[in-house]
Short mmCIF file of C-alpha atoms and ligand atoms in Angstrom, two decimals:
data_model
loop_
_atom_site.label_atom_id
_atom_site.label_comp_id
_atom_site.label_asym_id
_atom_site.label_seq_id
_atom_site.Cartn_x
_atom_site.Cartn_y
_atom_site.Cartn_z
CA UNK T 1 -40.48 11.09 -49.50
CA UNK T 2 -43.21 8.70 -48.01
CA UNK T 3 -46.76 9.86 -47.48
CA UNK T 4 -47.95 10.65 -43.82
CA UNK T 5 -51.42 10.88 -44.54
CA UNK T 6 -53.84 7.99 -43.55
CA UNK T 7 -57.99 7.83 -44.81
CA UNK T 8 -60.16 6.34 -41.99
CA UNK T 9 -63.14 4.45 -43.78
CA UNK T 10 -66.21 3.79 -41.56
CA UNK T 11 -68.50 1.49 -44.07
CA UNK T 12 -71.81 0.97 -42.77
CA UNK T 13 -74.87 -0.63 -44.52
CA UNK T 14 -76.07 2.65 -46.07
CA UNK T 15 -73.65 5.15 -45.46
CA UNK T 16 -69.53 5.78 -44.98
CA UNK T 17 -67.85 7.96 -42.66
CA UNK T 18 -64.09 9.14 -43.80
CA UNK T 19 -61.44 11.25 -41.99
CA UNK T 20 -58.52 12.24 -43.63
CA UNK T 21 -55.73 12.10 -40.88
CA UNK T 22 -51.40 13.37 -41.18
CA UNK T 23 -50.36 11.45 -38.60
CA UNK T 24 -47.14 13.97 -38.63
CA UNK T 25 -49.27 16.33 -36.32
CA UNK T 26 -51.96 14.66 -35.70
CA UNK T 27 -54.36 17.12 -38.02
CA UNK T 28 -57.22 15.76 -40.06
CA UNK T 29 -56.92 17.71 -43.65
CA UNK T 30 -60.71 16.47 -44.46
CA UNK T 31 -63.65 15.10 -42.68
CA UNK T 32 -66.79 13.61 -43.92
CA UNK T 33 -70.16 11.51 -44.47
CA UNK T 34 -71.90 10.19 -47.25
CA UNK T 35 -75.32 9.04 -45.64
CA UNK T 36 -78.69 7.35 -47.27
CA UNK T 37 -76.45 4.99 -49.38
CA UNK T 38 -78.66 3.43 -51.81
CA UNK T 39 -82.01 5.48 -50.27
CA UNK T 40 -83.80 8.19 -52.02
CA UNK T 41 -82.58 11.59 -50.61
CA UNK T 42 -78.55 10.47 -50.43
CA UNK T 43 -76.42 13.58 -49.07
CA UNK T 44 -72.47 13.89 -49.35
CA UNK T 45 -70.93 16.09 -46.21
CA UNK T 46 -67.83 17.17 -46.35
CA UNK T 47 -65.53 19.22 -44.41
CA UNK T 48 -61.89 20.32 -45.26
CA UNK T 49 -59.90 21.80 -42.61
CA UNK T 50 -58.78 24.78 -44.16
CA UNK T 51 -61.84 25.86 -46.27
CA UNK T 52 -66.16 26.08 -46.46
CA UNK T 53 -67.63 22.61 -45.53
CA UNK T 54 -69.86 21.52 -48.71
CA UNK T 55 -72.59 19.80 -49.02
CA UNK T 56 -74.22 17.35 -52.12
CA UNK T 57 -77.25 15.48 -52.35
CA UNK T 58 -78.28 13.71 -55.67
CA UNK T 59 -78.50 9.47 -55.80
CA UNK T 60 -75.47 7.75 -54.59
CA UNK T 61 -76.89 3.99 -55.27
CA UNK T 62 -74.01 2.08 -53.69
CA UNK T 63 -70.67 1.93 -51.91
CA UNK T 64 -68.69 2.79 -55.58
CA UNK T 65 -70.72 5.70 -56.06
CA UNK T 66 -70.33 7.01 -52.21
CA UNK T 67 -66.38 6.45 -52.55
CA UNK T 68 -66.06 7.99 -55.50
CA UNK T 69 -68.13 11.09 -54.60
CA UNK T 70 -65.75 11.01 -51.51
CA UNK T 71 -62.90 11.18 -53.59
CA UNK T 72 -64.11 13.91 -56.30
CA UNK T 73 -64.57 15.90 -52.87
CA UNK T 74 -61.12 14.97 -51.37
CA UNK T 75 -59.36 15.44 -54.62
CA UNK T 76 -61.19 19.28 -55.09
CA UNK T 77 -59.20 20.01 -52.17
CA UNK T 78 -55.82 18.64 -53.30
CA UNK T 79 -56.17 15.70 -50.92
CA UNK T 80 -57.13 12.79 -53.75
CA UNK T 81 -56.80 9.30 -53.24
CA UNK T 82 -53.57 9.28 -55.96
CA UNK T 83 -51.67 12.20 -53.15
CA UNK T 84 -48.15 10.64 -52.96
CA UNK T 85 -48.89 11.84 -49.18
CA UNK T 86 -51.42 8.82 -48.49
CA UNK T 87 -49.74 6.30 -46.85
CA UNK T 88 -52.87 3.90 -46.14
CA UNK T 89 -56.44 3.73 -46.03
CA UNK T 90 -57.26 2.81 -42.10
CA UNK T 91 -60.84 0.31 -42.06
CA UNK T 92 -62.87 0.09 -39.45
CA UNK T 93 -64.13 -3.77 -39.15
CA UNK T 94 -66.40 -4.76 -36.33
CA UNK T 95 -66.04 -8.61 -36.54
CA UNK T 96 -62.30 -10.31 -36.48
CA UNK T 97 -63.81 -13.19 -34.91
CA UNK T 98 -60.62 -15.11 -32.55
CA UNK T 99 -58.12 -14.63 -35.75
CA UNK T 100 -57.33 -11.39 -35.91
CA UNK T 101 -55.57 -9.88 -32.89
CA UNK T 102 -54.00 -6.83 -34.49
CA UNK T 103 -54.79 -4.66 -37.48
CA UNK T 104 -53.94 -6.85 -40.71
CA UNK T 105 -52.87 -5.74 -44.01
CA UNK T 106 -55.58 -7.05 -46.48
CA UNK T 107 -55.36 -9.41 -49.10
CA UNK T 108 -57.71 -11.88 -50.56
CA UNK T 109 -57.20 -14.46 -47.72
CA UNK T 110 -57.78 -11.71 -45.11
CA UNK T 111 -60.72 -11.14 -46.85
CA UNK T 112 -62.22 -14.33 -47.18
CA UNK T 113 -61.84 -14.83 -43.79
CA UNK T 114 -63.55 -11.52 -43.19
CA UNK T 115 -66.51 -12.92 -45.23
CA UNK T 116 -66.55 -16.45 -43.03
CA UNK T 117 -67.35 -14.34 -40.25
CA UNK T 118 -70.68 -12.48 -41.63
CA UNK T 119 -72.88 -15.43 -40.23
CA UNK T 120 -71.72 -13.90 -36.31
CA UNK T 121 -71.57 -10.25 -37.75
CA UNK T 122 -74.82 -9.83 -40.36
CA UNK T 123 -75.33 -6.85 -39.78
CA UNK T 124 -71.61 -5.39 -39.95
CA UNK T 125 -69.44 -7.33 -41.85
CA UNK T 126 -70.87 -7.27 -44.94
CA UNK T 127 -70.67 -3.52 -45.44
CA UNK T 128 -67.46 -3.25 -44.30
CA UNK T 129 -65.86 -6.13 -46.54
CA UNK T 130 -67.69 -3.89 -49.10
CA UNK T 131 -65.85 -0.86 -48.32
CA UNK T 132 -62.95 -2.59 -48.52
CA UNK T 133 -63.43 -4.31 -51.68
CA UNK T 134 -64.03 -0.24 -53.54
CA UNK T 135 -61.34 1.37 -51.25
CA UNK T 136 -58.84 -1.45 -53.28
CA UNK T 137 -60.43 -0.96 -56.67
CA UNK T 138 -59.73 2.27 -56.43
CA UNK T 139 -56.17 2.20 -55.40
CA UNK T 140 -55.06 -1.07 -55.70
CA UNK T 141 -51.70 -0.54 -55.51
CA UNK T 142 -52.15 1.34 -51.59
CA UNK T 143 -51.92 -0.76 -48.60
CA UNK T 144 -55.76 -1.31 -46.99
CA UNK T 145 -55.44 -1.68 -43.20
CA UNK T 146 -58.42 -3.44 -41.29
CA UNK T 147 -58.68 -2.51 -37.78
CA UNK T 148 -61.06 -4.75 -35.61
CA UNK T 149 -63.57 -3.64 -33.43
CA UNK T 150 -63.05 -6.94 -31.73
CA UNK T 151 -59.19 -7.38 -31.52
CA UNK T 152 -58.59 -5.64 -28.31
CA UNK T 153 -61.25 -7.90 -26.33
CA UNK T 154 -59.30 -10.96 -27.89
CA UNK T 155 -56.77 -10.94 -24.49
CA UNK T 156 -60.27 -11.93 -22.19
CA UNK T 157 -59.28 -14.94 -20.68
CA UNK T 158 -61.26 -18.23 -21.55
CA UNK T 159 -63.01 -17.94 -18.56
CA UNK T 160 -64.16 -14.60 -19.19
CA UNK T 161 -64.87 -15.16 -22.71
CA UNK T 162 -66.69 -18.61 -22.92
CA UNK T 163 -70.41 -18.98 -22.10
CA UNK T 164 -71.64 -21.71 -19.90
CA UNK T 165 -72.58 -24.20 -22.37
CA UNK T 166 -72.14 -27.21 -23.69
CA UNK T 167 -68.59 -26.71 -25.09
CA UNK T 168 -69.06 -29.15 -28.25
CA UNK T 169 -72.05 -27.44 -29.83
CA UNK T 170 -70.30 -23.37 -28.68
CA UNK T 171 -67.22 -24.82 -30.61
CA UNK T 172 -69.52 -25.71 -33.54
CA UNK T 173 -70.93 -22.72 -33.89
CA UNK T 174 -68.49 -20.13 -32.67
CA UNK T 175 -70.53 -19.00 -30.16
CA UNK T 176 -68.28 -16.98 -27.41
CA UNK T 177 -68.18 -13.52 -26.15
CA UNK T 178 -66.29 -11.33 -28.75
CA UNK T 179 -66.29 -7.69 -27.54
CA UNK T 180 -67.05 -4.36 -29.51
CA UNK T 181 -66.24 -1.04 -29.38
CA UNK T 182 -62.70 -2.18 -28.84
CA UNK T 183 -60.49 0.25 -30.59
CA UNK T 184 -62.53 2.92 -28.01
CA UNK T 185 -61.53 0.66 -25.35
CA UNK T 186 -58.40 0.55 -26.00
CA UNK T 187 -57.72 4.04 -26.80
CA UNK T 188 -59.75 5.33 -23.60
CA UNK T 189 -57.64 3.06 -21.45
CA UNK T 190 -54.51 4.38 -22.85
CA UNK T 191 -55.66 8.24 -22.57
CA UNK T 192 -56.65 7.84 -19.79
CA UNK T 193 -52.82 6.34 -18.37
CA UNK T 194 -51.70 9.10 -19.65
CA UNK T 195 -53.66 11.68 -18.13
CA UNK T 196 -52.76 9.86 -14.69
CA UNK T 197 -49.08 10.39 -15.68
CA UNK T 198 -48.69 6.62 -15.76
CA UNK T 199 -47.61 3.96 -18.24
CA UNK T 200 -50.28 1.63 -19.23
CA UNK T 201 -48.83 -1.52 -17.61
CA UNK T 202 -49.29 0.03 -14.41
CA UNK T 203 -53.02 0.90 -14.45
CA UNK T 204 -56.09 -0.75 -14.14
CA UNK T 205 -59.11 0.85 -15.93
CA UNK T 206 -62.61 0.16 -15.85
CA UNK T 207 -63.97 1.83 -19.36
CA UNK T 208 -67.62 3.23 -19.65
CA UNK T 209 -68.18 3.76 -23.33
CA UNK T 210 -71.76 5.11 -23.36
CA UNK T 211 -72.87 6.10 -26.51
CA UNK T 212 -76.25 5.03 -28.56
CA UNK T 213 -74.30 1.83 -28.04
CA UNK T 214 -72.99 0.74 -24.65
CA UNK T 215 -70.15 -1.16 -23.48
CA UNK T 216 -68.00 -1.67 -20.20
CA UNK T 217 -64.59 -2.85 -20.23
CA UNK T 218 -62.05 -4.20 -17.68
CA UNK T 219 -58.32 -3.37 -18.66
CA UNK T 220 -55.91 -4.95 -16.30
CA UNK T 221 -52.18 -3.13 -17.06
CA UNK T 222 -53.66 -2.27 -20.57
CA UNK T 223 -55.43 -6.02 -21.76
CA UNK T 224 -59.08 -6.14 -21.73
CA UNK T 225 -60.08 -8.95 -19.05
CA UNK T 226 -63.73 -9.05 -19.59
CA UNK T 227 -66.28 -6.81 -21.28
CA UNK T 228 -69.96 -6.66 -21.26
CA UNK T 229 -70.65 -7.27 -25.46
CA UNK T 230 -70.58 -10.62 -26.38
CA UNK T 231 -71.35 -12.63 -29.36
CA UNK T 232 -72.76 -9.55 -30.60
CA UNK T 233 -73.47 -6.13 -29.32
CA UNK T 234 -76.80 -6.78 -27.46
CA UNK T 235 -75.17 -8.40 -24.22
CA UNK T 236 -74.17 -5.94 -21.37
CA UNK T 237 -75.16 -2.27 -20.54
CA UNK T 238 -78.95 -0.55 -21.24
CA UNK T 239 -78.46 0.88 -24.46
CA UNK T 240 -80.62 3.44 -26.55
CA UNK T 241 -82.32 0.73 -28.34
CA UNK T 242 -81.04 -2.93 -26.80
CA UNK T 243 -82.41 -4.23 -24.09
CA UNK T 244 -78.68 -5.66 -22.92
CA UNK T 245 -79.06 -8.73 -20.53
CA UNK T 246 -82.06 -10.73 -20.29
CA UNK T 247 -82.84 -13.92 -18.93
CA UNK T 248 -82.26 -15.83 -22.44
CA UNK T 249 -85.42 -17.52 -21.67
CA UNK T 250 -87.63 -14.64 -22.60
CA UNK T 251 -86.69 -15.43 -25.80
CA UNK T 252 -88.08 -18.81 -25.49
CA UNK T 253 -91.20 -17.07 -23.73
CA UNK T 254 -91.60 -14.34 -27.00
CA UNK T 255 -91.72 -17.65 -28.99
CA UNK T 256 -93.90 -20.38 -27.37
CA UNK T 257 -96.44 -18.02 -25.54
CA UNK T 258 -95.81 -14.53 -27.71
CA UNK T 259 -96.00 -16.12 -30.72
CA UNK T 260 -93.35 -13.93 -32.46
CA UNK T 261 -90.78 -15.03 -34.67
CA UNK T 262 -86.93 -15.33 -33.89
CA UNK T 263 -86.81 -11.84 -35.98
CA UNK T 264 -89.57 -10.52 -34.86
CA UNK T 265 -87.57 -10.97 -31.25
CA UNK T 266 -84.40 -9.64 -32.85
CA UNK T 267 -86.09 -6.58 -33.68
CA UNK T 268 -87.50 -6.09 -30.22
CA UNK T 269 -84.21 -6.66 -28.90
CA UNK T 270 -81.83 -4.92 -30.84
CA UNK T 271 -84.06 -1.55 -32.17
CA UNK T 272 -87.21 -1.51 -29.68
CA UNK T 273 -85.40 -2.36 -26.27
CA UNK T 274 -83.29 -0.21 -23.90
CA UNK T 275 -84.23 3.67 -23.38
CA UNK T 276 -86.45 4.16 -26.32
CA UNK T 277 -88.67 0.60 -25.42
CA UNK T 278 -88.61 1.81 -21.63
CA UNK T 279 -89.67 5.80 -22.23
CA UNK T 280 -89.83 6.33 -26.32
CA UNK T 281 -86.70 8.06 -26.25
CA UNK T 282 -83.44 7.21 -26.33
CA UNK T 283 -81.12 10.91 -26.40
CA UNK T 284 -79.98 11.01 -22.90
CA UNK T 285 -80.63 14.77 -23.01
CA UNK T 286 -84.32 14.54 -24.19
CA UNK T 287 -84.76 11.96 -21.12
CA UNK T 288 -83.02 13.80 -18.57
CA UNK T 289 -85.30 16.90 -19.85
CA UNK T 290 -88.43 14.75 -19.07
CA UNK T 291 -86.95 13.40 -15.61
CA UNK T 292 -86.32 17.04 -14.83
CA UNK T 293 -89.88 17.73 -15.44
CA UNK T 294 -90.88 14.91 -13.51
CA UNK T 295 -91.81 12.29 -16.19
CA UNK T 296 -91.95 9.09 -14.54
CA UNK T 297 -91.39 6.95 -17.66
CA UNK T 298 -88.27 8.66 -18.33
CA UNK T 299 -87.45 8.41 -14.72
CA UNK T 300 -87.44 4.97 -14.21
CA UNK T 301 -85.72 4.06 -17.55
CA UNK T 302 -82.72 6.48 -16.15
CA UNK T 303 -83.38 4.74 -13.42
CA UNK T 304 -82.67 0.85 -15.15
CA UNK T 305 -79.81 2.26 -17.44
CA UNK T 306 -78.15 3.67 -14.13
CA UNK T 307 -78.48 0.23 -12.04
CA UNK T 308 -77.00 -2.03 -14.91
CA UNK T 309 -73.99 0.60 -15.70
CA UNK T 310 -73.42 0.44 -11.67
CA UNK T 311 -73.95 -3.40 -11.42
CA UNK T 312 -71.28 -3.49 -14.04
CA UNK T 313 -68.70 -1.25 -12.29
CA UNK T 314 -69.15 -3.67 -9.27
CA UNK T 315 -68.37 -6.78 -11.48
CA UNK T 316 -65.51 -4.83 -13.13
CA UNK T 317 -63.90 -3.36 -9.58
CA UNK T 318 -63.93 -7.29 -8.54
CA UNK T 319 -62.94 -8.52 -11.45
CA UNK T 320 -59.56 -6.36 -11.46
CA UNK T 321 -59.29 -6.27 -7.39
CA UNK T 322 -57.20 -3.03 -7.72
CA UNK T 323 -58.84 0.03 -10.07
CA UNK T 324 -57.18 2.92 -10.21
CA UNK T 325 -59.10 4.71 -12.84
CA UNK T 326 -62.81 4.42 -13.76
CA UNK T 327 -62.98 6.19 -17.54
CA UNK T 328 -66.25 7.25 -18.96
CA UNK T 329 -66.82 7.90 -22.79
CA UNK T 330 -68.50 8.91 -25.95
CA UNK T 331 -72.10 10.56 -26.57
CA UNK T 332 -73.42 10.29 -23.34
CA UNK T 333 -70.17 9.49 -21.30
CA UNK T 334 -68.70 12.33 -22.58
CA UNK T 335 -71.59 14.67 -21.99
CA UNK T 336 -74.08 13.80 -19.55
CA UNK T 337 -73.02 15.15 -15.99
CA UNK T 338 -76.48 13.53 -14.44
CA UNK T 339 -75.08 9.89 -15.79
CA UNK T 340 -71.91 10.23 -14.35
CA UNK T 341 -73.00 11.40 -10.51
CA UNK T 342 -75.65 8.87 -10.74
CA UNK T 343 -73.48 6.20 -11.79
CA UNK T 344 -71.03 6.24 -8.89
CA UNK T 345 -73.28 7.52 -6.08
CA UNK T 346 -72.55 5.85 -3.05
CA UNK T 347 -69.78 3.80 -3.86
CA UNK T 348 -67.39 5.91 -1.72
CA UNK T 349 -66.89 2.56 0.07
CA UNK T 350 -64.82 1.72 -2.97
CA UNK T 351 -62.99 4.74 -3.31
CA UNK T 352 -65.54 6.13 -6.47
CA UNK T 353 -66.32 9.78 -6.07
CA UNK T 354 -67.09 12.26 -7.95
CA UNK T 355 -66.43 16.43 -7.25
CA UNK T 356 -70.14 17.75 -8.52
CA UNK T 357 -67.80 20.91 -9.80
CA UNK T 358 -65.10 19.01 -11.71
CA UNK T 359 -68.12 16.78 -13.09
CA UNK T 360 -70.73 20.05 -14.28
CA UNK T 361 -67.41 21.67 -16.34
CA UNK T 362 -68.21 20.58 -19.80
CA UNK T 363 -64.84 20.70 -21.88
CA UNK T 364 -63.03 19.39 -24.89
CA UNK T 365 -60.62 16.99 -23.55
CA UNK T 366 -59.67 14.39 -21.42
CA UNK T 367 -59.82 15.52 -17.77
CA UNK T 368 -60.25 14.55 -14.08
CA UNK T 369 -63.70 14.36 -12.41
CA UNK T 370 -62.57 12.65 -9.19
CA UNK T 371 -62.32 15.31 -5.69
CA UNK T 372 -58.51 15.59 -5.37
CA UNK T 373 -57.92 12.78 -2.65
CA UNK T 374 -59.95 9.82 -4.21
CA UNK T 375 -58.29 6.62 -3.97
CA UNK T 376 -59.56 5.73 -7.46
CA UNK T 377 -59.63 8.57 -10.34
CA UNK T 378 -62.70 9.16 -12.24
CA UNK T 379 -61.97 10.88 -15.77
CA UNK T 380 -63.73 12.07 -18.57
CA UNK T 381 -61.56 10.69 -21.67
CA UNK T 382 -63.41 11.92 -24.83
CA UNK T 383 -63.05 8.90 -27.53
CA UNK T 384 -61.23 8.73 -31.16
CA UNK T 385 -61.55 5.69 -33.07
CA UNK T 386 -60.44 7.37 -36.12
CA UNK T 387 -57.12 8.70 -34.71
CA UNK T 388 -56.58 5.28 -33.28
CA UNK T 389 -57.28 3.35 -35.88
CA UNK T 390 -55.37 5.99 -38.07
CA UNK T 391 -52.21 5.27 -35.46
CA UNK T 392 -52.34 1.48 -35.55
CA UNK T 393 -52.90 1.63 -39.77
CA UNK T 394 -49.33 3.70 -39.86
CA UNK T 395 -47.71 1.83 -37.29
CA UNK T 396 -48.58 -1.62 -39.21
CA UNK T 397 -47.49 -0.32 -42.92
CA UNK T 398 -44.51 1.78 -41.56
CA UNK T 399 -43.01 -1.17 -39.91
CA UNK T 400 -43.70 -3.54 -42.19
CA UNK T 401 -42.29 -1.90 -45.20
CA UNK T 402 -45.35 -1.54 -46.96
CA UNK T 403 -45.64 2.04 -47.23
CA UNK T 404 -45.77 3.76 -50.67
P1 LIG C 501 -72.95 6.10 -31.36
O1 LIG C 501 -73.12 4.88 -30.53
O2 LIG C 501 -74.03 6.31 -32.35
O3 LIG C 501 -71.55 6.31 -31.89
P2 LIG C 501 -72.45 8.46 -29.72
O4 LIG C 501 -71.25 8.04 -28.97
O5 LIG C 501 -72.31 9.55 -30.72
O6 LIG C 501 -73.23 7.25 -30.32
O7 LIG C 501 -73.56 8.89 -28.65
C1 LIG C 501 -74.83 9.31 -29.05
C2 LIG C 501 -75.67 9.54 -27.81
O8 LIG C 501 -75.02 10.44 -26.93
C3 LIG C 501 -77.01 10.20 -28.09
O9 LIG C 501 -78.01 9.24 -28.41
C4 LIG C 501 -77.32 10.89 -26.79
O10 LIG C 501 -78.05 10.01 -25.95
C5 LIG C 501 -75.98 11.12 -26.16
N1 LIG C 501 -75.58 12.54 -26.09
C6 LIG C 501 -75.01 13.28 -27.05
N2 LIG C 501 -74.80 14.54 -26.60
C7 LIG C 501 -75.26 14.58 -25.33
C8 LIG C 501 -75.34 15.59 -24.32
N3 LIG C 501 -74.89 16.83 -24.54
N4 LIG C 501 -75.86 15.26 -23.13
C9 LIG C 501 -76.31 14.02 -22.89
N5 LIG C 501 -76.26 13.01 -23.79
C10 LIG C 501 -75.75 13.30 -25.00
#
């Protein structure tokens, strides 16, 4: 017998999200979160599908201590890490730099490599090469998958992906647009094929993944083309805390007449920026509360965060020349019927509608927004980035003989 089962690990700097997945049916046996990593006030969540969720708090000083707490919880339910039924443990890894296409099996050099690329992921890698590093001391002897959030953007073409400046000194420092959010890219694009009734080579996608984070993606016949992130996540859409595009010469502004520092800026940029530095909030539902009550601060930054996400579907429906779907995505994507209408108002001339009574049903899965006759469909595909990179984990060590 070979295991089925396949543990999702979501290492952040101070906390680690796991979901146990059987990719037999496609259930997850155990969910979970270990949060304040290292903080005073650390809490252990976890939730077992047949049984009470529980809940611990006590000091969990690093990533050892949150995996093992993980794993005292998993194995409580007859799900520990030594089940002959785990096949894998699935890693989430934001930065694969140009290297790594497709989900790797680890091993010191994959690792290493993972490490070269912290100076272009700071804030990411590190944490995640962690999580590795504990997932394989605890079983060493399991295969550890790493699944980049980067790898699906890595099909952009060069003139997509390279920045217009002097090539020598981009080489030299790596500096090109990467992509995130890709493994919700990819699987959006793919659900959302599917709920057309089409293969994936056949469909062109333009993918609205609007969560705290933002991205766009174009996916011509199921390859990304272009998307909005680039050498890190602060290019592109409005976001709940980055400001997204700016005239890089602000920066240069900030410095020479501001008088801030280059992390002082970073700051601004990345946690001060985007809904919360336009109104002071950045839930989507808090600021569509205040619009509704006629707030004008709230108003206008719905109004910015609308104009870049349409701006973008304009670059996007050029970009691919034929669209047949326009997919939109997590927190907000997912959930906010006002960001949706408001997103693809007026663009009838391009075929982009949306039926206000298909768009107001709130409802679990992926579904059709789009009145009946549009030429291009509009869908609500709600993300997974655990099942998918569950799927690609057990499709790597299945076919490549590694499984246990
Ligand atoms: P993250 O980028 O942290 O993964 P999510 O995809 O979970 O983010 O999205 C979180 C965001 O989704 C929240 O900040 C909020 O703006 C938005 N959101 C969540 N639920 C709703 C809702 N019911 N209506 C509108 N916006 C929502």
């Amino acid at each position: 017998m070979t295991g089925t089962r396949v543990l999702v690990l979501n290492s952040g700097s101070s906390s680690v999200k796991y979901q146990l997945l059987d990719m037999r049916d496609g259930s997850r046996p155990a969910v979970g979160l270990v949060e304040r990593i290292g903080e005073s006030g650390s809490r252990l969540q976890h939730s077992p599908a047949h049984g009470e969720s529980r809940e611990r708090n006590g000091s969990v000083p690093d990533h050892d201590a949150a995996l093992k707490a993980m794993a005292a919880e998993l194995d409580r339910d007859g799900l520990g890490l030594d089940s002959p039924e785990l096949a894998a443990i699935g890693h989430r890894v934001v930065h694969g730099g140009l290297r790594f296409t497709e989900p790797t099996v680890v091993d010191d050099a994959v690792l290493a490599e993972i490490e070269r690329l912290i100076p272009v992921a700071p804030l990411h890698n590190p944490a995640n090469l962690t999580g590795i590093r504990t997932a394989r001391a605890l079983r060493p002897d399991l295969p550890q998958v790493a699944v980049f959030d980067t790898a699906f953007h890595t099909t952009m073409p060069e003139s997509a992906a390279r920045y217009a400046i002097d090539v020598e000194t981009a080489d030299a420092h790596r500096i090109r647009r990467y992509g995130f959010h890709g493994t919700s890219h990819a699987y959006v694009s793919r659900e959302t094929a599917r709920l057309l009734g089409r293969a994936p080579e056949d469909v062109n996608v333009i993918v609205l993944h609007l969560g705290n984070g933002a991205s766009a993606s174009a996916v011509r016949g199921g390859r990304c083309v272009d998307t909005s992130m680039g050498l890190t996540p602060l290019e592109g859409l409005v976001m709940g805390t980055r400001s997204g595009d700016t005239d890089p010469a602000v920066i240069f502004h900030l410095m020479r007449v501001g008088g801030m520092s280059a992390d002082e800026i970073d700051t601004l940029l990345n946690k001060r920026s985007g809904l919360i530095g336009l109104c002071g909030d950045n839930d989507m539902r808090e600021i569509r509360r205040r619009v509704d009550a006629g707030d004008e601060r709230a108003a206008l930054a719905f109004d910015i965060y609308i104009h870049r996400l349409k701006k973008y579907i304009g670059a996007y429906y050029a970009v691919l020349g034929r669209v047949d779907a326009v997919a939109f995505t997590a927190g907000v994507g997912e959930n906010s019927a006002p960001v949706r209408e408001a997103a693809l108002a007026g663009l009838e001339g391009l075929g982009l509608a949306v039926d206000g009574g298909l768009n107001a049903v709130r409802g679990d899965g992926a579904r059709l927004i789009s009145p009946a006759d549009a030429r291009v469909a509009v869908a609500v595909v709600p993300t997974d980035e655990e099942m998918e990179i569950a799927t690609q984990t057990y499709a790597l060590v299945k076919d490549s003989g590694n499984l246990t």
